[in-house]
PDB file of C-alpha atoms and ligand atoms in Angstrom:
ATOM      1  CA  UNK A   1      95.113 104.538 102.819  1.00  0.00           C
ATOM      2  CA  UNK A   2      94.025 102.306  99.943  1.00  0.00           C
ATOM      3  CA  UNK A   3      94.907 103.209  96.350  1.00  0.00           C
ATOM      4  CA  UNK A   4      93.518 101.133  93.440  1.00  0.00           C
ATOM      5  CA  UNK A   5      95.164 101.761  90.093  1.00  0.00           C
ATOM      6  CA  UNK A   6      93.443 100.778  86.890  1.00  0.00           C
ATOM      7  CA  UNK A   7      95.826 100.438  83.911  1.00  0.00           C
ATOM      8  CA  UNK A   8      96.536  98.333  80.867  1.00  0.00           C
ATOM      9  CA  UNK A   9     100.191  98.205  82.008  1.00  0.00           C
ATOM     10  CA  UNK A  10     100.156  96.855  85.567  1.00  0.00           C
ATOM     11  CA  UNK A  11     103.500  95.160  85.028  1.00  0.00           C
ATOM     12  CA  UNK A  12     105.081  98.549  84.223  1.00  0.00           C
ATOM     13  CA  UNK A  13     103.830 100.115  87.470  1.00  0.00           C
ATOM     14  CA  UNK A  14     104.580  97.256  89.847  1.00  0.00           C
ATOM     15  CA  UNK A  15     108.386  97.537  90.187  1.00  0.00           C
ATOM     16  CA  UNK A  16     108.231 101.208  91.018  1.00  0.00           C
ATOM     17  CA  UNK A  17     105.403 100.741  93.509  1.00  0.00           C
ATOM     18  CA  UNK A  18     107.311  97.988  95.317  1.00  0.00           C
ATOM     19  CA  UNK A  19     110.526 100.048  95.640  1.00  0.00           C
ATOM     20  CA  UNK A  20     111.867 102.610  98.022  1.00  0.00           C
ATOM     21  CA  UNK A  21     109.394 104.711 100.046  1.00  0.00           C
ATOM     22  CA  UNK A  22     106.337 103.224  98.366  1.00  0.00           C
ATOM     23  CA  UNK A  23     107.539  99.712  99.244  1.00  0.00           C
ATOM     24  CA  UNK A  24     108.280 100.773 102.835  1.00  0.00           C
ATOM     25  CA  UNK A  25     104.848 102.441 103.165  1.00  0.00           C
ATOM     26  CA  UNK A  26     103.230  99.146 102.142  1.00  0.00           C
ATOM     27  CA  UNK A  27     105.429  97.059 104.361  1.00  0.00           C
ATOM     28  CA  UNK A  28     104.569  99.264 107.285  1.00  0.00           C
ATOM     29  CA  UNK A  29     100.894  98.817 106.516  1.00  0.00           C
ATOM     30  CA  UNK A  30     100.355 102.562 106.047  1.00  0.00           C
ATOM     31  CA  UNK A  31      99.416 102.164 102.410  1.00  0.00           C
ATOM     32  CA  UNK A  32      97.779  99.417 100.388  1.00  0.00           C
ATOM     33  CA  UNK A  33      98.174  99.586  96.606  1.00  0.00           C
ATOM     34  CA  UNK A  34      96.231  97.309  94.330  1.00  0.00           C
ATOM     35  CA  UNK A  35      96.930  97.118  90.591  1.00  0.00           C
ATOM     36  CA  UNK A  36      94.120  96.196  88.206  1.00  0.00           C
ATOM     37  CA  UNK A  37      94.529  95.205  84.600  1.00  0.00           C
ATOM     38  CA  UNK A  38      91.808  96.961  82.671  1.00  0.00           C
ATOM     39  CA  UNK A  39      91.638  93.959  80.300  1.00  0.00           C
ATOM     40  CA  UNK A  40      90.357  91.782  83.166  1.00  0.00           C
ATOM     41  CA  UNK A  41      87.121  93.826  83.073  1.00  0.00           C
ATOM     42  CA  UNK A  42      86.360  93.395  79.386  1.00  0.00           C
ATOM     43  CA  UNK A  43      83.510  91.205  78.217  1.00  0.00           C
ATOM     44  CA  UNK A  44      84.805  90.012  74.837  1.00  0.00           C
ATOM     45  CA  UNK A  45      87.213  87.188  74.192  1.00  0.00           C
ATOM     46  CA  UNK A  46      89.852  89.497  72.689  1.00  0.00           C
ATOM     47  CA  UNK A  47      89.897  91.568  75.883  1.00  0.00           C
ATOM     48  CA  UNK A  48      89.604  94.720  73.783  1.00  0.00           C
ATOM     49  CA  UNK A  49      89.749  97.987  75.706  1.00  0.00           C
ATOM     50  CA  UNK A  50      89.644 100.523  72.913  1.00  0.00           C
ATOM     51  CA  UNK A  51      87.774 101.499  69.737  1.00  0.00           C
ATOM     52  CA  UNK A  52      87.706 104.114  66.976  1.00  0.00           C
ATOM     53  CA  UNK A  53      86.182 107.521  67.764  1.00  0.00           C
ATOM     54  CA  UNK A  54      82.669 108.305  66.574  1.00  0.00           C
ATOM     55  CA  UNK A  55      82.826 111.069  64.002  1.00  0.00           C
ATOM     56  CA  UNK A  56      86.201 109.873  62.775  1.00  0.00           C
ATOM     57  CA  UNK A  57      89.661 111.093  63.555  1.00  0.00           C
ATOM     58  CA  UNK A  58      92.995 109.539  64.435  1.00  0.00           C
ATOM     59  CA  UNK A  59      93.734 107.062  67.169  1.00  0.00           C
ATOM     60  CA  UNK A  60      91.805 104.850  69.509  1.00  0.00           C
ATOM     61  CA  UNK A  61      89.673 105.736  72.494  1.00  0.00           C
ATOM     62  CA  UNK A  62      89.413 103.696  75.736  1.00  0.00           C
ATOM     63  CA  UNK A  63      85.889 102.339  75.865  1.00  0.00           C
ATOM     64  CA  UNK A  64      83.556 103.078  78.752  1.00  0.00           C
ATOM     65  CA  UNK A  65      82.503  99.455  79.563  1.00  0.00           C
ATOM     66  CA  UNK A  66      85.679  98.030  81.114  1.00  0.00           C
ATOM     67  CA  UNK A  67      86.435 101.226  82.972  1.00  0.00           C
ATOM     68  CA  UNK A  68      82.930 101.322  84.524  1.00  0.00           C
ATOM     69  CA  UNK A  69      83.103  97.621  85.362  1.00  0.00           C
ATOM     70  CA  UNK A  70      86.511  97.988  86.984  1.00  0.00           C
ATOM     71  CA  UNK A  71      85.465 100.943  89.138  1.00  0.00           C
ATOM     72  CA  UNK A  72      82.193  99.252  90.140  1.00  0.00           C
ATOM     73  CA  UNK A  73      83.966  96.000  91.088  1.00  0.00           C
ATOM     74  CA  UNK A  74      86.622  97.849  93.076  1.00  0.00           C
ATOM     75  CA  UNK A  75      84.040  99.912  94.950  1.00  0.00           C
ATOM     76  CA  UNK A  76      82.240  96.652  95.904  1.00  0.00           C
ATOM     77  CA  UNK A  77      85.432  95.167  97.337  1.00  0.00           C
ATOM     78  CA  UNK A  78      86.584  98.309  99.088  1.00  0.00           C
ATOM     79  CA  UNK A  79      84.265  98.161 101.999  1.00  0.00           C
ATOM     80  CA  UNK A  80      82.629 101.255 100.714  1.00  0.00           C
ATOM     81  CA  UNK A  81      80.324 101.476 103.667  1.00  0.00           C
ATOM     82  CA  UNK A  82      83.275 102.630 105.661  1.00  0.00           C
ATOM     83  CA  UNK A  83      85.454 104.274 103.095  1.00  0.00           C
ATOM     84  CA  UNK A  84      84.597 107.314 100.994  1.00  0.00           C
ATOM     85  CA  UNK A  85      86.106 106.615  97.611  1.00  0.00           C
ATOM     86  CA  UNK A  86      87.341 109.285  95.233  1.00  0.00           C
ATOM     87  CA  UNK A  87      87.682 108.299  91.579  1.00  0.00           C
ATOM     88  CA  UNK A  88      90.526 110.163  89.830  1.00  0.00           C
ATOM     89  CA  UNK A  89      91.309 110.204  86.110  1.00  0.00           C
ATOM     90  CA  UNK A  90      94.912 111.061  85.236  1.00  0.00           C
ATOM     91  CA  UNK A  91      94.771 113.313  82.217  1.00  0.00           C
ATOM     92  CA  UNK A  92      96.450 116.429  80.896  1.00  0.00           C
ATOM     93  CA  UNK A  93      93.031 118.113  81.112  1.00  0.00           C
ATOM     94  CA  UNK A  94      93.090 117.831  84.915  1.00  0.00           C
ATOM     95  CA  UNK A  95      93.957 120.145  87.735  1.00  0.00           C
ATOM     96  CA  UNK A  96      97.776 120.416  87.998  1.00  0.00           C
ATOM     97  CA  UNK A  97      99.187 118.449  90.879  1.00  0.00           C
ATOM     98  CA  UNK A  98     101.046 120.440  93.540  1.00  0.00           C
ATOM     99  CA  UNK A  99     101.998 119.869  97.167  1.00  0.00           C
ATOM    100  CA  UNK A 100      98.768 121.431  98.448  1.00  0.00           C
ATOM    101  CA  UNK A 101      96.613 119.145  96.343  1.00  0.00           C
ATOM    102  CA  UNK A 102      98.769 116.147  97.403  1.00  0.00           C
ATOM    103  CA  UNK A 103      98.199 117.100 101.064  1.00  0.00           C
ATOM    104  CA  UNK A 104      94.479 117.317 100.560  1.00  0.00           C
ATOM    105  CA  UNK A 105      94.267 113.950  98.814  1.00  0.00           C
ATOM    106  CA  UNK A 106      96.563 112.224 101.313  1.00  0.00           C
ATOM    107  CA  UNK A 107      93.800 112.629 103.889  1.00  0.00           C
ATOM    108  CA  UNK A 108      91.411 110.421 101.908  1.00  0.00           C
ATOM    109  CA  UNK A 109      90.934 106.790 102.861  1.00  0.00           C
ATOM    110  CA  UNK A 110      90.459 105.402  99.351  1.00  0.00           C
ATOM    111  CA  UNK A 111      91.379 106.544  95.881  1.00  0.00           C
ATOM    112  CA  UNK A 112      90.792 104.840  92.559  1.00  0.00           C
ATOM    113  CA  UNK A 113      93.234 106.068  89.879  1.00  0.00           C
ATOM    114  CA  UNK A 114      92.264 105.531  86.266  1.00  0.00           C
ATOM    115  CA  UNK A 115      95.208 105.723  83.832  1.00  0.00           C
ATOM    116  CA  UNK A 116      94.084 107.145  80.503  1.00  0.00           C
ATOM    117  CA  UNK A 117      95.645 105.840  77.291  1.00  0.00           C
ATOM    118  CA  UNK A 118      95.754 106.289  73.569  1.00  0.00           C
ATOM    119  CA  UNK A 119      94.072 109.373  72.127  1.00  0.00           C
ATOM    120  CA  UNK A 120      91.584 109.587  74.991  1.00  0.00           C
ATOM    121  CA  UNK A 121      88.911 108.037  77.121  1.00  0.00           C
ATOM    122  CA  UNK A 122      85.194 107.843  76.283  1.00  0.00           C
ATOM    123  CA  UNK A 123      83.749 111.078  77.634  1.00  0.00           C
ATOM    124  CA  UNK A 124      81.038 109.220  79.572  1.00  0.00           C
ATOM    125  CA  UNK A 125      83.778 108.018  81.981  1.00  0.00           C
ATOM    126  CA  UNK A 126      84.454 111.703  82.771  1.00  0.00           C
ATOM    127  CA  UNK A 127      80.808 112.604  82.940  1.00  0.00           C
ATOM    128  CA  UNK A 128      79.496 109.763  85.042  1.00  0.00           C
ATOM    129  CA  UNK A 129      82.336 107.964  86.848  1.00  0.00           C
ATOM    130  CA  UNK A 130      85.136 110.375  87.658  1.00  0.00           C
ATOM    131  CA  UNK A 131      85.187 112.715  90.691  1.00  0.00           C
ATOM    132  CA  UNK A 132      88.339 114.587  89.894  1.00  0.00           C
ATOM    133  CA  UNK A 133      90.805 114.923  86.958  1.00  0.00           C
ATOM    134  CA  UNK A 134      94.448 115.382  87.750  1.00  0.00           C
ATOM    135  CA  UNK A 135      97.402 116.355  85.534  1.00  0.00           C
ATOM    136  CA  UNK A 136     101.048 116.207  86.527  1.00  0.00           C
ATOM    137  CA  UNK A 137     102.016 119.054  84.206  1.00  0.00           C
ATOM    138  CA  UNK A 138     101.417 120.784  80.923  1.00  0.00           C
ATOM    139  CA  UNK A 139     102.870 118.151  78.616  1.00  0.00           C
ATOM    140  CA  UNK A 140     101.485 115.030  77.016  1.00  0.00           C
ATOM    141  CA  UNK A 141     102.543 111.566  78.178  1.00  0.00           C
ATOM    142  CA  UNK A 142     101.640 108.387  76.350  1.00  0.00           C
ATOM    143  CA  UNK A 143      99.331 107.404  79.166  1.00  0.00           C
ATOM    144  CA  UNK A 144      98.380 108.083  82.766  1.00  0.00           C
ATOM    145  CA  UNK A 145     100.651 105.433  84.330  1.00  0.00           C
ATOM    146  CA  UNK A 146     103.602 107.730  85.048  1.00  0.00           C
ATOM    147  CA  UNK A 147     101.161 110.351  86.397  1.00  0.00           C
ATOM    148  CA  UNK A 148      99.507 107.729  88.691  1.00  0.00           C
ATOM    149  CA  UNK A 149     102.974 106.758  90.015  1.00  0.00           C
ATOM    150  CA  UNK A 150     103.907 110.376  90.600  1.00  0.00           C
ATOM    151  CA  UNK A 151     100.647 111.052  92.444  1.00  0.00           C
ATOM    152  CA  UNK A 152     100.919 107.860  94.510  1.00  0.00           C
ATOM    153  CA  UNK A 153     104.521 108.634  95.489  1.00  0.00           C
ATOM    154  CA  UNK A 154     103.665 112.168  96.514  1.00  0.00           C
ATOM    155  CA  UNK A 155     100.807 110.856  98.721  1.00  0.00           C
ATOM    156  CA  UNK A 156     102.777 108.051 100.360  1.00  0.00           C
ATOM    157  CA  UNK A 157     105.388 110.505 101.602  1.00  0.00           C
ATOM    158  CA  UNK A 158     102.674 112.450 103.427  1.00  0.00           C
ATOM    159  CA  UNK A 159     101.089 109.546 105.273  1.00  0.00           C
ATOM    160  CA  UNK A 160     101.856 109.647 108.965  1.00  0.00           C
ATOM    161  CA  UNK A 161     104.559 107.208 109.971  1.00  0.00           C
ATOM    162  CA  UNK A 162     105.922 106.614 106.462  1.00  0.00           C
ATOM    163  CA  UNK A 163     108.923 108.961 106.556  1.00  0.00           C
ATOM    164  CA  UNK A 164     111.358 109.100 109.413  1.00  0.00           C
ATOM    165  CA  UNK A 165     111.545 112.163 111.631  1.00  0.00           C
ATOM    166  CA  UNK A 166     114.426 113.546 109.575  1.00  0.00           C
ATOM    167  CA  UNK A 167     112.439 114.029 106.426  1.00  0.00           C
ATOM    168  CA  UNK A 168     109.510 115.806 107.901  1.00  0.00           C
ATOM    169  CA  UNK A 169     111.351 119.153 107.711  1.00  0.00           C
ATOM    170  CA  UNK A 170     111.855 118.833 103.983  1.00  0.00           C
ATOM    171  CA  UNK A 171     108.187 118.220 103.584  1.00  0.00           C
ATOM    172  CA  UNK A 172     107.351 121.186 105.682  1.00  0.00           C
ATOM    173  CA  UNK A 173     109.647 123.396 103.685  1.00  0.00           C
ATOM    174  CA  UNK A 174     107.782 122.851 100.447  1.00  0.00           C
ATOM    175  CA  UNK A 175     104.464 123.297 102.260  1.00  0.00           C
ATOM    176  CA  UNK A 176     105.753 126.707 103.295  1.00  0.00           C
ATOM    177  CA  UNK A 177     106.269 127.482  99.603  1.00  0.00           C
ATOM    178  CA  UNK A 178     110.039 127.424  99.905  1.00  0.00           C
ATOM    179  CA  UNK A 179     112.568 125.305  98.031  1.00  0.00           C
ATOM    180  CA  UNK A 180     115.065 123.317  99.981  1.00  0.00           C
ATOM    181  CA  UNK A 181     118.304 124.891 101.272  1.00  0.00           C
ATOM    182  CA  UNK A 182     121.634 123.516  99.962  1.00  0.00           C
ATOM    183  CA  UNK A 183     122.838 120.276 101.557  1.00  0.00           C
ATOM    184  CA  UNK A 184     126.391 118.853 101.729  1.00  0.00           C
ATOM    185  CA  UNK A 185     127.910 115.641 103.030  1.00  0.00           C
ATOM    186  CA  UNK A 186     131.375 114.238 103.537  1.00  0.00           C
ATOM    187  CA  UNK A 187     134.128 114.956 102.615  1.00  0.00           C
ATOM    188  CA  UNK A 188     134.334 118.591 103.741  1.00  0.00           C
ATOM    189  CA  UNK A 189     136.861 119.180 100.978  1.00  0.00           C
ATOM    190  CA  UNK A 190     136.050 117.540  97.676  1.00  0.00           C
ATOM    191  CA  UNK A 191     138.639 118.268  94.949  1.00  0.00           C
ATOM    192  CA  UNK A 192     139.266 121.600  96.535  1.00  0.00           C
ATOM    193  CA  UNK A 193     135.531 122.430  96.727  1.00  0.00           C
ATOM    194  CA  UNK A 194     134.553 123.323 100.277  1.00  0.00           C
ATOM    195  CA  UNK A 195     131.431 123.455 102.439  1.00  0.00           C
ATOM    196  CA  UNK A 196     130.008 126.629 104.058  1.00  0.00           C
ATOM    197  CA  UNK A 197     131.827 127.006 107.357  1.00  0.00           C
ATOM    198  CA  UNK A 198     128.618 127.478 109.374  1.00  0.00           C
ATOM    199  CA  UNK A 199     127.535 123.876 108.631  1.00  0.00           C
ATOM    200  CA  UNK A 200     130.743 122.600 110.219  1.00  0.00           C
ATOM    201  CA  UNK A 201     130.461 124.901 113.245  1.00  0.00           C
ATOM    202  CA  UNK A 202     128.135 122.797 115.329  1.00  0.00           C
ATOM    203  CA  UNK A 203     126.119 125.898 116.188  1.00  0.00           C
ATOM    204  CA  UNK A 204     122.577 124.698 115.578  1.00  0.00           C
ATOM    205  CA  UNK A 205     120.928 128.083 115.918  1.00  0.00           C
ATOM    206  CA  UNK A 206     123.243 129.665 113.349  1.00  0.00           C
ATOM    207  CA  UNK A 207     122.785 126.640 111.002  1.00  0.00           C
ATOM    208  CA  UNK A 208     119.014 127.011 111.258  1.00  0.00           C
ATOM    209  CA  UNK A 209     119.234 130.718 110.434  1.00  0.00           C
ATOM    210  CA  UNK A 210     121.567 130.076 107.504  1.00  0.00           C
ATOM    211  CA  UNK A 211     119.236 127.378 106.101  1.00  0.00           C
ATOM    212  CA  UNK A 212     116.186 129.633 106.300  1.00  0.00           C
ATOM    213  CA  UNK A 213     118.054 132.466 104.627  1.00  0.00           C
ATOM    214  CA  UNK A 214     119.318 130.139 101.865  1.00  0.00           C
ATOM    215  CA  UNK A 215     115.864 128.657 101.294  1.00  0.00           C
ATOM    216  CA  UNK A 216     114.365 132.161 100.767  1.00  0.00           C
ATOM    217  CA  UNK A 217     117.313 133.224  98.546  1.00  0.00           C
ATOM    218  CA  UNK A 218     117.097 130.109  96.354  1.00  0.00           C
ATOM    219  CA  UNK A 219     113.322 130.365  96.062  1.00  0.00           C
ATOM    220  CA  UNK A 220     113.596 134.082  95.069  1.00  0.00           C
ATOM    221  CA  UNK A 221     116.117 133.171  92.395  1.00  0.00           C
ATOM    222  CA  UNK A 222     114.657 129.966  90.992  1.00  0.00           C
ATOM    223  CA  UNK A 223     110.928 130.053  91.711  1.00  0.00           C
ATOM    224  CA  UNK A 224     109.802 133.591  92.629  1.00  0.00           C
ATOM    225  CA  UNK A 225     106.270 132.529  91.795  1.00  0.00           C
ATOM    226  CA  UNK A 226     106.197 130.368  94.927  1.00  0.00           C
ATOM    227  CA  UNK A 227     106.812 133.381  97.162  1.00  0.00           C
ATOM    228  CA  UNK A 228     103.886 135.279  95.625  1.00  0.00           C
ATOM    229  CA  UNK A 229     101.640 132.436  96.799  1.00  0.00           C
ATOM    230  CA  UNK A 230      98.639 130.934  95.049  1.00  0.00           C
TER     231      UNK A 230
HETATM  232  N1  LIG B 301      98.229 111.498  80.638  1.00  0.00           N
HETATM  233  C1  LIG B 301      98.954 111.980  79.604  1.00  0.00           C
HETATM  234  N2  LIG B 301      99.593 113.124  79.902  1.00  0.00           N
HETATM  235  C2  LIG B 301      99.291 113.349  81.256  1.00  0.00           C
HETATM  236  C3  LIG B 301      99.698 114.351  82.152  1.00  0.00           C
HETATM  237  N3  LIG B 301     100.450 115.358  81.781  1.00  0.00           N
HETATM  238  N4  LIG B 301      99.225 114.267  83.428  1.00  0.00           N
HETATM  239  C4  LIG B 301      98.383 113.284  83.748  1.00  0.00           C
HETATM  240  N5  LIG B 301      97.994 112.305  82.934  1.00  0.00           N
HETATM  241  C5  LIG B 301      98.447 112.328  81.699  1.00  0.00           C
END
């Protein structure tokens, strides 16, 4: 999978993208992430990416020109004959990200993520360039960068061969609309706090039953909305 991220803060995104699972996914060649500085696609010598809104009002709006130029340039380099590209704008106006949407997007070969900034993005970007708008929750961030990282992370975990065998269960459990069962590790007695006996029993069938029961119990208690389904 190829993910191109367009941002005015590539240096903020890079360390996270190179760490942990995302770093491993890239090292294994399962995922290629390319960061693009929006300012590299401006035409003026000040590399200006924003302007005041027509009609007045507070704040600055990302202008259409560099965003269009960036997406067009990326599409040209991305072997678009072979890849079907989806252009995504990260914005609080978008569809809220959940595991189901992540699973759907993880099957795409190429995504271009546009990180919004300031008070907004010129509406013509939405109208004529963007295929889908995605939000990571009902709150306002200062820009789309954190949302792009969240989305990218959620996708990388779903790519075949990225996670080890061990983790695939965890993934499945959320896909089944259940939260994860409680986990413990050594020592079995920590400051007098114990571990459920069944986990120390070595009886794998019983452990499996206990975990399923706990997952349902925890989901009922903490997120009953998940059990009701979409
Ligand atoms: N940009 C600002 N807030 C956002 C959010 N909640 N989700 C996605 N992009 C955003």
